[in-house]
XYZ file of C-alpha atoms in Angstrom:
530
model
C 55.332 -57.939 24.311
C 53.542 -56.316 26.216
C 55.230 -52.981 28.495
C 55.320 -54.272 31.969
C 56.750 -52.776 35.666
C 59.707 -54.806 34.611
C 60.651 -53.097 30.765
C 63.859 -50.967 30.917
C 62.924 -47.588 29.385
C 65.524 -45.915 27.804
C 65.314 -41.550 27.098
C 67.004 -40.468 24.279
C 67.768 -36.709 24.928
C 67.444 -34.887 28.450
C 65.181 -32.351 26.922
C 61.461 -31.503 28.580
C 60.087 -34.028 26.556
C 62.656 -37.247 28.171
C 61.772 -35.590 31.569
C 58.041 -35.388 31.111
C 57.603 -39.094 29.669
C 59.962 -40.120 32.613
C 57.920 -38.057 35.302
C 54.662 -39.945 33.602
C 56.437 -43.618 33.611
C 57.018 -43.213 37.514
C 53.645 -40.941 37.948
C 51.408 -42.599 35.615
C 52.714 -45.905 34.738
C 53.753 -47.382 37.824
C 57.103 -47.882 35.795
C 59.799 -48.100 39.182
C 61.943 -44.858 39.023
C 65.263 -47.095 38.880
C 63.535 -49.051 35.614
C 63.883 -45.204 33.880
C 67.023 -44.010 31.977
C 67.926 -40.532 30.557
C 70.636 -40.890 27.926
C 72.367 -37.179 27.277
C 75.345 -35.683 25.719
C 75.564 -32.577 27.472
C 76.455 -32.595 31.383
C 72.977 -30.619 32.059
C 69.339 -31.730 31.496
C 66.681 -29.418 30.398
C 67.377 -29.115 26.839
C 66.420 -25.610 25.305
C 64.842 -24.597 28.649
C 68.113 -22.847 30.277
C 69.518 -20.462 32.385
C 72.333 -20.619 33.492
C 75.937 -19.025 34.360
C 77.667 -17.893 30.863
C 80.126 -20.033 29.994
C 82.444 -17.614 28.715
C 85.606 -16.195 30.145
C 83.424 -12.769 30.976
C 80.839 -14.721 33.324
C 77.323 -13.589 33.894
C 74.220 -15.074 33.434
C 72.480 -16.428 30.001
C 68.738 -17.728 28.761
C 69.235 -18.978 24.644
C 65.507 -17.827 25.071
C 62.544 -17.244 26.950
C 59.723 -19.657 27.076
C 56.240 -18.142 27.837
C 53.473 -20.136 29.276
C 49.356 -19.344 28.632
C 46.654 -20.580 30.323
C 44.558 -22.080 28.403
C 46.687 -24.153 26.376
C 49.222 -25.156 28.029
C 46.907 -27.972 29.575
C 49.921 -31.162 29.089
C 52.374 -28.971 31.024
C 50.109 -28.066 34.055
C 48.953 -31.988 34.523
C 52.624 -32.611 34.951
C 53.422 -29.313 36.809
C 50.811 -29.907 39.560
C 52.629 -33.247 40.558
C 56.204 -31.867 41.178
C 56.842 -29.977 44.437
C 58.967 -26.952 43.980
C 62.410 -26.924 44.997
C 61.919 -24.271 48.272
C 58.150 -25.738 49.428
C 57.068 -29.792 48.835
C 53.966 -28.948 49.526
C 53.537 -26.989 47.023
C 53.877 -27.909 43.268
C 54.909 -25.496 40.586
C 52.171 -24.995 38.900
C 50.862 -23.450 41.910
C 53.961 -21.155 42.893
C 53.462 -20.266 39.095
C 49.963 -19.401 39.818
C 51.181 -17.123 42.600
C 53.871 -15.347 40.856
C 51.823 -14.369 38.141
C 49.136 -12.951 40.622
C 52.031 -11.064 41.813
C 53.885 -10.361 38.451
C 50.784 -10.090 36.206
C 51.782 -9.470 32.585
C 50.558 -5.706 31.118
C 52.837 -4.346 29.242
C 52.953 -0.783 27.828
C 55.430 -0.243 25.051
C 55.369 -3.361 23.151
C 55.954 -1.126 20.012
C 58.604 1.399 19.684
C 58.413 3.816 16.599
C 61.180 4.961 14.494
C 61.247 8.208 16.892
C 61.326 6.211 19.846
C 57.858 7.014 20.812
C 55.491 4.192 22.308
C 52.748 3.188 19.210
C 49.537 2.182 20.184
C 49.735 -1.359 19.554
C 46.438 -1.888 20.677
C 45.702 -0.552 16.821
C 46.011 -3.578 15.374
C 45.870 -2.039 11.920
C 44.662 -4.597 9.705
C 42.623 -3.910 6.980
C 39.589 -5.739 4.870
C 41.898 -7.479 2.677
C 44.387 -8.771 5.772
C 41.232 -9.707 6.887
C 39.781 -11.598 4.210
C 43.162 -13.173 4.073
C 43.543 -14.356 7.729
C 39.856 -15.855 7.095
C 41.206 -17.593 4.231
C 44.171 -19.293 5.924
C 41.813 -20.518 8.473
C 39.129 -22.016 6.265
C 41.391 -24.013 4.762
C 42.612 -27.710 5.593
C 46.480 -28.652 5.819
C 46.625 -30.731 3.222
C 45.448 -27.714 0.873
C 47.562 -25.481 1.990
C 51.017 -28.011 2.105
C 54.097 -26.602 1.973
C 53.168 -23.409 1.137
C 54.581 -20.094 2.598
C 52.715 -17.542 5.077
C 53.726 -14.661 2.910
C 51.832 -17.093 -0.069
C 48.907 -16.163 2.012
C 49.006 -12.234 2.565
C 49.289 -9.258 0.700
C 52.327 -6.631 1.323
C 50.110 -4.760 3.823
C 50.003 -7.319 6.103
C 53.440 -7.553 7.657
C 53.612 -3.592 7.582
C 50.337 -4.683 10.446
C 51.451 -3.963 14.501
C 49.268 -7.201 14.564
C 51.854 -9.051 12.577
C 54.650 -7.385 14.010
C 53.487 -8.122 17.489
C 52.641 -12.046 16.294
C 56.242 -12.615 14.346
C 57.900 -11.407 17.420
C 56.205 -12.578 20.142
C 56.501 -16.586 18.547
C 59.236 -15.979 15.963
C 57.791 -16.411 12.968
C 59.761 -15.517 9.572
C 57.511 -14.913 6.569
C 58.782 -17.425 4.795
C 57.617 -20.049 7.795
C 54.939 -22.737 7.249
C 51.395 -20.961 6.818
C 50.089 -24.552 7.705
C 52.452 -23.741 11.445
C 50.707 -19.913 11.506
C 47.380 -21.556 11.124
C 47.972 -23.288 13.762
C 49.207 -20.976 15.789
C 45.686 -18.758 15.144
C 43.157 -21.928 15.755
C 45.776 -22.469 19.551
C 45.987 -19.118 20.269
C 42.860 -16.846 19.526
C 42.851 -16.186 22.787
C 45.503 -13.840 22.625
C 43.771 -12.060 19.425
C 42.515 -9.244 21.677
C 45.549 -9.136 24.400
C 48.145 -9.469 22.151
C 49.035 -5.711 22.541
C 49.469 -6.117 26.491
C 50.901 -9.954 26.390
C 48.428 -10.211 29.194
C 47.460 -13.433 28.936
C 51.347 -15.133 29.349
C 52.260 -16.848 32.104
C 55.886 -16.962 33.784
C 57.958 -18.564 35.915
C 59.488 -16.986 39.449
C 62.619 -17.687 37.817
C 64.185 -18.289 34.565
C 62.684 -21.529 32.984
C 65.437 -23.717 33.888
C 65.459 -23.018 37.812
C 62.341 -22.593 37.884
C 60.734 -25.970 36.095
C 63.834 -28.117 35.304
C 65.357 -28.272 38.082
C 62.232 -29.070 40.453
C 61.254 -31.754 37.562
C 65.054 -33.272 37.590
C 65.048 -33.448 41.631
C 61.985 -35.014 41.567
C 62.842 -37.956 38.510
C 66.142 -38.880 41.303
C 63.858 -38.790 44.369
C 62.184 -41.319 42.526
C 65.300 -43.339 41.689
C 65.597 -42.242 38.125
C 68.466 -42.682 36.372
C 70.592 -40.178 34.088
C 73.829 -40.941 32.124
C 75.729 -37.697 31.413
C 77.934 -37.172 28.366
C 77.094 -40.096 26.476
C 75.564 -39.756 22.601
C 73.413 -42.082 20.670
C 74.266 -42.565 17.881
C 72.036 -44.703 15.742
C 69.038 -47.046 16.913
C 69.343 -50.707 15.349
C 66.005 -52.273 14.195
C 65.164 -56.192 15.056
C 63.785 -56.324 11.374
C 63.073 -55.593 8.215
C 59.621 -53.941 9.318
C 61.481 -51.392 11.398
C 59.348 -51.726 13.986
C 61.129 -53.253 17.099
C 64.084 -51.465 18.554
C 66.636 -53.954 19.593
C 70.044 -51.868 20.192
C 71.397 -48.281 21.054
C 74.485 -47.508 19.169
C 76.219 -45.113 21.887
C 79.004 -42.365 21.843
C 81.627 -41.064 24.126
C 83.769 -38.434 23.067
C 83.625 -38.783 19.658
C 84.278 -42.089 19.798
C 82.118 -45.409 20.284
C 81.233 -46.811 23.583
C 79.385 -50.092 23.016
C 75.881 -50.519 22.915
C 72.737 -51.001 25.018
C 70.636 -54.508 24.028
C 67.114 -53.969 24.903
C 65.337 -57.231 25.933
C 61.982 -58.296 25.044
C 59.896 -55.817 27.849
C 62.328 -53.241 26.778
C 61.598 -49.449 25.798
C 62.909 -46.343 23.415
C 61.667 -42.811 23.198
C 63.643 -40.789 20.891
C 63.847 -37.273 21.280
C 64.923 -36.549 16.934
C 66.255 -33.319 15.861
C 67.038 -30.768 18.640
C 66.068 -26.291 18.119
C 69.478 -25.318 19.977
C 71.607 -27.788 18.338
C 75.361 -26.724 17.802
C 74.438 -23.746 19.629
C 77.895 -20.741 20.334
C 78.263 -18.397 22.571
C 80.289 -14.971 22.337
C 80.786 -11.957 24.880
C 81.657 -8.747 24.915
C 85.089 -8.861 22.748
C 84.015 -11.986 20.653
C 81.497 -13.386 17.955
C 79.427 -16.493 18.488
C 80.619 -19.001 15.437
C 77.725 -20.068 13.009
C 78.057 -23.839 12.480
C 76.956 -24.848 9.869
C 78.259 -28.465 10.249
C 75.570 -30.109 12.585
C 78.629 -31.001 15.486
C 76.469 -31.908 18.503
C 74.583 -35.740 17.074
C 71.273 -34.372 17.570
C 70.333 -34.152 13.668
C 72.859 -36.600 12.500
C 70.683 -39.802 14.720
C 67.115 -38.738 13.359
C 68.855 -38.262 9.441
C 70.277 -41.843 10.509
C 66.980 -43.066 11.495
C 64.472 -41.357 8.705
C 66.860 -43.798 6.388
C 64.809 -47.144 7.985
C 61.644 -46.386 7.450
C 59.632 -43.754 5.254
C 56.760 -42.965 7.670
C 60.030 -41.860 10.160
C 60.439 -38.179 8.737
C 62.885 -35.795 6.664
C 65.045 -33.828 8.546
C 66.499 -32.017 6.147
C 63.320 -30.339 5.697
C 64.064 -28.967 8.741
C 68.161 -28.500 9.176
C 68.327 -28.141 5.540
C 68.767 -24.379 5.614
C 71.101 -22.896 8.213
C 69.898 -18.981 7.037
C 66.727 -19.613 7.472
C 66.503 -21.248 10.474
C 68.930 -19.169 12.339
C 68.532 -16.540 15.061
C 70.413 -14.900 17.668
C 69.969 -13.823 21.320
C 71.782 -11.489 23.934
C 71.622 -11.684 28.266
C 72.952 -8.521 29.508
C 74.046 -9.003 33.204
C 74.607 -5.193 35.159
C 75.889 -4.442 38.049
C 73.348 -2.019 38.472
C 70.323 -0.695 37.948
C 70.842 1.927 35.684
C 69.354 0.580 33.358
C 66.673 -0.754 33.932
C 65.453 2.066 35.876
C 65.200 3.963 32.485
C 63.440 1.317 31.059
C 61.145 1.386 33.920
C 60.585 5.467 33.202
C 60.067 4.650 29.357
C 57.960 2.000 29.415
C 55.947 2.648 32.435
C 56.297 -1.066 33.106
C 58.675 -2.564 36.196
C 61.075 -5.382 35.647
C 58.515 -8.903 35.013
C 55.182 -6.217 34.089
C 56.554 -5.544 30.306
C 56.743 -8.042 27.773
C 58.614 -8.369 24.324
C 59.424 -4.477 23.345
C 60.210 -4.317 19.621
C 61.287 -1.692 17.570
C 59.575 -2.030 14.549
C 61.251 -0.239 12.260
C 64.994 -1.178 13.490
C 66.515 -3.220 10.443
C 67.220 -6.378 13.182
C 63.370 -6.403 14.228
C 65.108 -5.904 17.872
C 63.191 -7.273 20.756
C 64.181 -6.979 24.311
C 62.537 -8.048 27.990
C 63.060 -7.379 31.467
C 61.739 -10.230 33.666
C 61.650 -9.708 37.675
C 64.345 -10.095 39.385
C 66.400 -11.897 40.250
C 65.871 -13.809 37.243
C 67.923 -16.553 38.627
C 68.129 -18.813 41.489
C 71.539 -17.892 42.710
C 71.814 -14.519 41.327
C 74.068 -12.590 43.002
C 73.064 -9.285 45.104
C 72.928 -5.928 42.928
C 72.911 -8.121 39.745
C 70.438 -7.840 37.371
C 69.323 -9.887 33.836
C 67.699 -8.254 30.406
C 67.300 -10.614 27.254
C 67.259 -9.752 24.565
C 67.092 -10.606 20.739
C 67.012 -9.935 16.577
C 65.506 -11.705 13.635
C 67.392 -10.223 10.795
C 71.034 -11.363 12.050
C 72.341 -11.047 8.401
C 71.588 -7.154 7.721
C 73.542 -4.015 8.852
C 72.484 -2.722 12.279
C 70.898 0.927 12.381
C 73.085 2.470 14.999
C 76.475 -0.363 14.272
C 76.926 -0.737 10.566
C 77.834 -4.243 11.198
C 75.310 -7.640 10.847
C 73.984 -8.973 14.281
C 75.984 -12.584 13.021
C 78.790 -10.449 12.763
C 78.862 -8.029 15.901
C 80.625 -8.785 19.709
C 78.277 -8.183 22.387
C 79.730 -4.343 22.885
C 77.888 -3.615 19.346
C 75.110 -5.556 20.210
C 74.868 -3.191 23.468
C 75.554 -0.344 21.206
C 72.877 -0.982 18.691
C 70.411 -1.476 21.814
C 71.613 1.760 23.322
C 71.215 3.491 19.906
C 67.554 2.412 19.870
C 66.607 3.622 23.250
C 68.719 7.057 22.981
C 69.777 7.168 26.480
C 73.241 8.776 25.296
C 73.577 10.433 29.026
C 73.774 6.753 30.801
C 75.209 5.096 27.991
C 79.337 4.950 29.384
C 77.887 4.107 32.316
C 75.780 1.142 30.794
C 78.735 0.170 28.738
C 80.785 -0.389 32.097
C 78.618 -2.210 34.084
C 77.523 -3.907 31.604
C 78.537 -8.330 30.408
C 77.532 -8.965 27.247
C 76.246 -12.725 26.546
C 75.542 -13.461 22.849
C 74.125 -16.881 21.517
C 73.893 -18.027 18.218
C 71.673 -20.873 17.129
C 71.093 -22.342 13.574
C 67.924 -24.323 14.013
C 65.923 -22.527 16.314
C 63.466 -21.428 13.572
C 63.635 -24.921 12.074
C 60.319 -26.428 13.836
C 58.668 -23.632 11.606
C 60.392 -24.714 8.284
C 57.841 -25.190 5.245
C 57.091 -29.026 5.413
C 54.713 -31.680 4.441
C 52.526 -34.312 6.285
C 55.343 -36.588 5.937
C 58.120 -34.650 6.827
C 56.961 -35.416 10.130
C 56.872 -38.744 11.913
C 54.356 -39.652 14.389
C 54.686 -39.888 17.995
C 53.898 -43.362 17.734
C 54.710 -44.270 13.872
C 51.642 -47.280 12.664
C 52.931 -50.765 14.134
C 55.761 -49.546 16.121
C 56.420 -52.094 19.296
C 58.714 -50.535 21.275
C 59.897 -46.968 20.677
C 58.508 -43.308 20.710
C 59.685 -40.223 18.801
C 59.462 -36.947 21.038
C 60.119 -33.172 20.840
C 59.342 -30.401 18.879
C 59.842 -32.222 15.213
C 56.919 -34.635 15.607
C 53.947 -34.642 13.972
C 50.915 -33.940 16.488
C 47.882 -33.145 14.274
C 46.197 -29.412 15.536
C 48.979 -28.740 18.159
C 51.657 -25.978 17.531
C 55.551 -26.369 17.924
C 57.986 -23.982 19.754
C 55.793 -23.888 23.048
C 56.677 -26.389 25.899
C 53.191 -28.496 25.816
C 53.916 -29.899 22.429
C 57.130 -31.163 23.638
C 54.999 -32.384 27.352
C 52.040 -33.853 24.937
C 54.668 -36.098 22.803
C 55.517 -37.178 26.381
C 51.833 -37.755 27.357
C 51.420 -39.817 24.242
C 53.699 -42.153 24.050
C 53.716 -43.160 27.825
C 50.111 -43.709 27.398
C 50.154 -45.514 24.461
C 53.050 -48.388 25.170
C 52.040 -48.465 28.821
C 48.139 -48.660 28.723
C 47.416 -46.198 31.225
C 43.647 -45.340 32.252
C 43.658 -42.072 31.724
C 42.582 -39.309 29.515
C 44.951 -36.730 27.977
C 43.851 -33.191 28.394
C 41.545 -32.284 25.181
C 43.801 -29.966 23.167
C 42.233 -26.165 23.824
C 40.501 -24.520 20.929
C 39.765 -20.699 21.692
C 36.995 -21.043 18.890
C 34.677 -23.400 20.994
C 34.676 -21.158 23.489
C 31.799 -18.438 22.534
C 33.168 -15.890 24.905
C 36.726 -16.244 24.607
C 36.328 -16.615 20.305
C 33.712 -13.353 20.102
C 35.983 -11.441 21.846
C 39.094 -12.366 19.976
C 37.866 -12.414 16.277
C 36.049 -8.728 17.016
C 39.276 -7.313 17.752
C 40.872 -8.845 14.911
C 38.452 -9.341 11.992
C 36.211 -5.465 13.344
């Protein structure tokens, strides 16, 4: 039965993929907003794109991560945001607001890498030698079917991993050496235009506030105004297919507070778009005196739904390839909430960047591989006066620090702050900073899961072959050539699902390839390979 304006559409999960799908259903497919239903197990929409008061007794603010946007590659996201009004002015789109903000606050990092002696490294010197360039060329030239499930460090010699290029690339995108070589290759191809600006990250585009306030809330308010309905506190525990071929969903089984809560029956014209997996599932929080728990037993249901679905057909993916090794997929971030500018002013003096102008600053030789970024202030719409924030993260949480002899995973917020202050060397203001700073720590068991080694069959297509009334969304679907761990990936998946099932007579924006742009390709390749 073809889709119609009478179709009821159920979007499982309230992340940006479902929100984008809802917007495309209303905007491009003509589905009445009241026919679109978002089912979210939490009490808030946005998924991994968050920014909120810290859920700890100490309070303050927290973001689990920071989604950096990029002008050339993020074509589907820009398509969406061009038609979403801002919260402050309905005549201005989120896209227009972001363009104006980045003109006012251009990214031009002057201290991307900090040496062990606390001097600022010349990050424009990428450090690649002839063998490194040969290995990069080989990886770019190989087809994915040949690369298969091999690791990044299967393709490079030890020297490559000591270079400034790798330090900046890995911390910008959160790569580990054991991650999928296919994903690294895709990143090289998608972001080749960043090769000659990786040391300043001048190609990065940021939102006015954190990603929740600037992107998610405007989309949510627009959808609500269109009549889109959101049901919070409901988990889709399983889906039922109406035939042995598993190509039509007939029922969604629901849970509330861990107990069965009935089911939703899908009619002949109804659809279900399912977000599978979650990179922020089982997130836990800590503060200055507590340590966030590392959850290993999949408590929040995001992965269990996909595990159940995957048993129903061989082309529905293999979730254990991504969520089967927490020690390879976790890392921890932290947000500082400061009642005073002392630390930000000293960092500005140290780096030469005002808040919002710099980018990730990484201590290359730190055992935790510690990085921080100071956003433009205020970073939250309701940020209190004379309050300032800073965000940081580390890729290696299971080794002792350089200034705190404990694993980051075992540290309180105060100890993580001490490690940061030790690397900065600001001994004269350390006591003041400790007294005026709240620390919110965030442990995320699956934050790097999308980069895990995989085969072609491990991720299902957005619309599996023969799927009559369903699609898969999120970071764990397969979109050939596109790059996971980006908002663009989730939005493109939503567009593919909606345009396919509802026969939208519009073209999906072509995926950007820097190598097809002679000017950009020549400049970038000259930087990396000269």
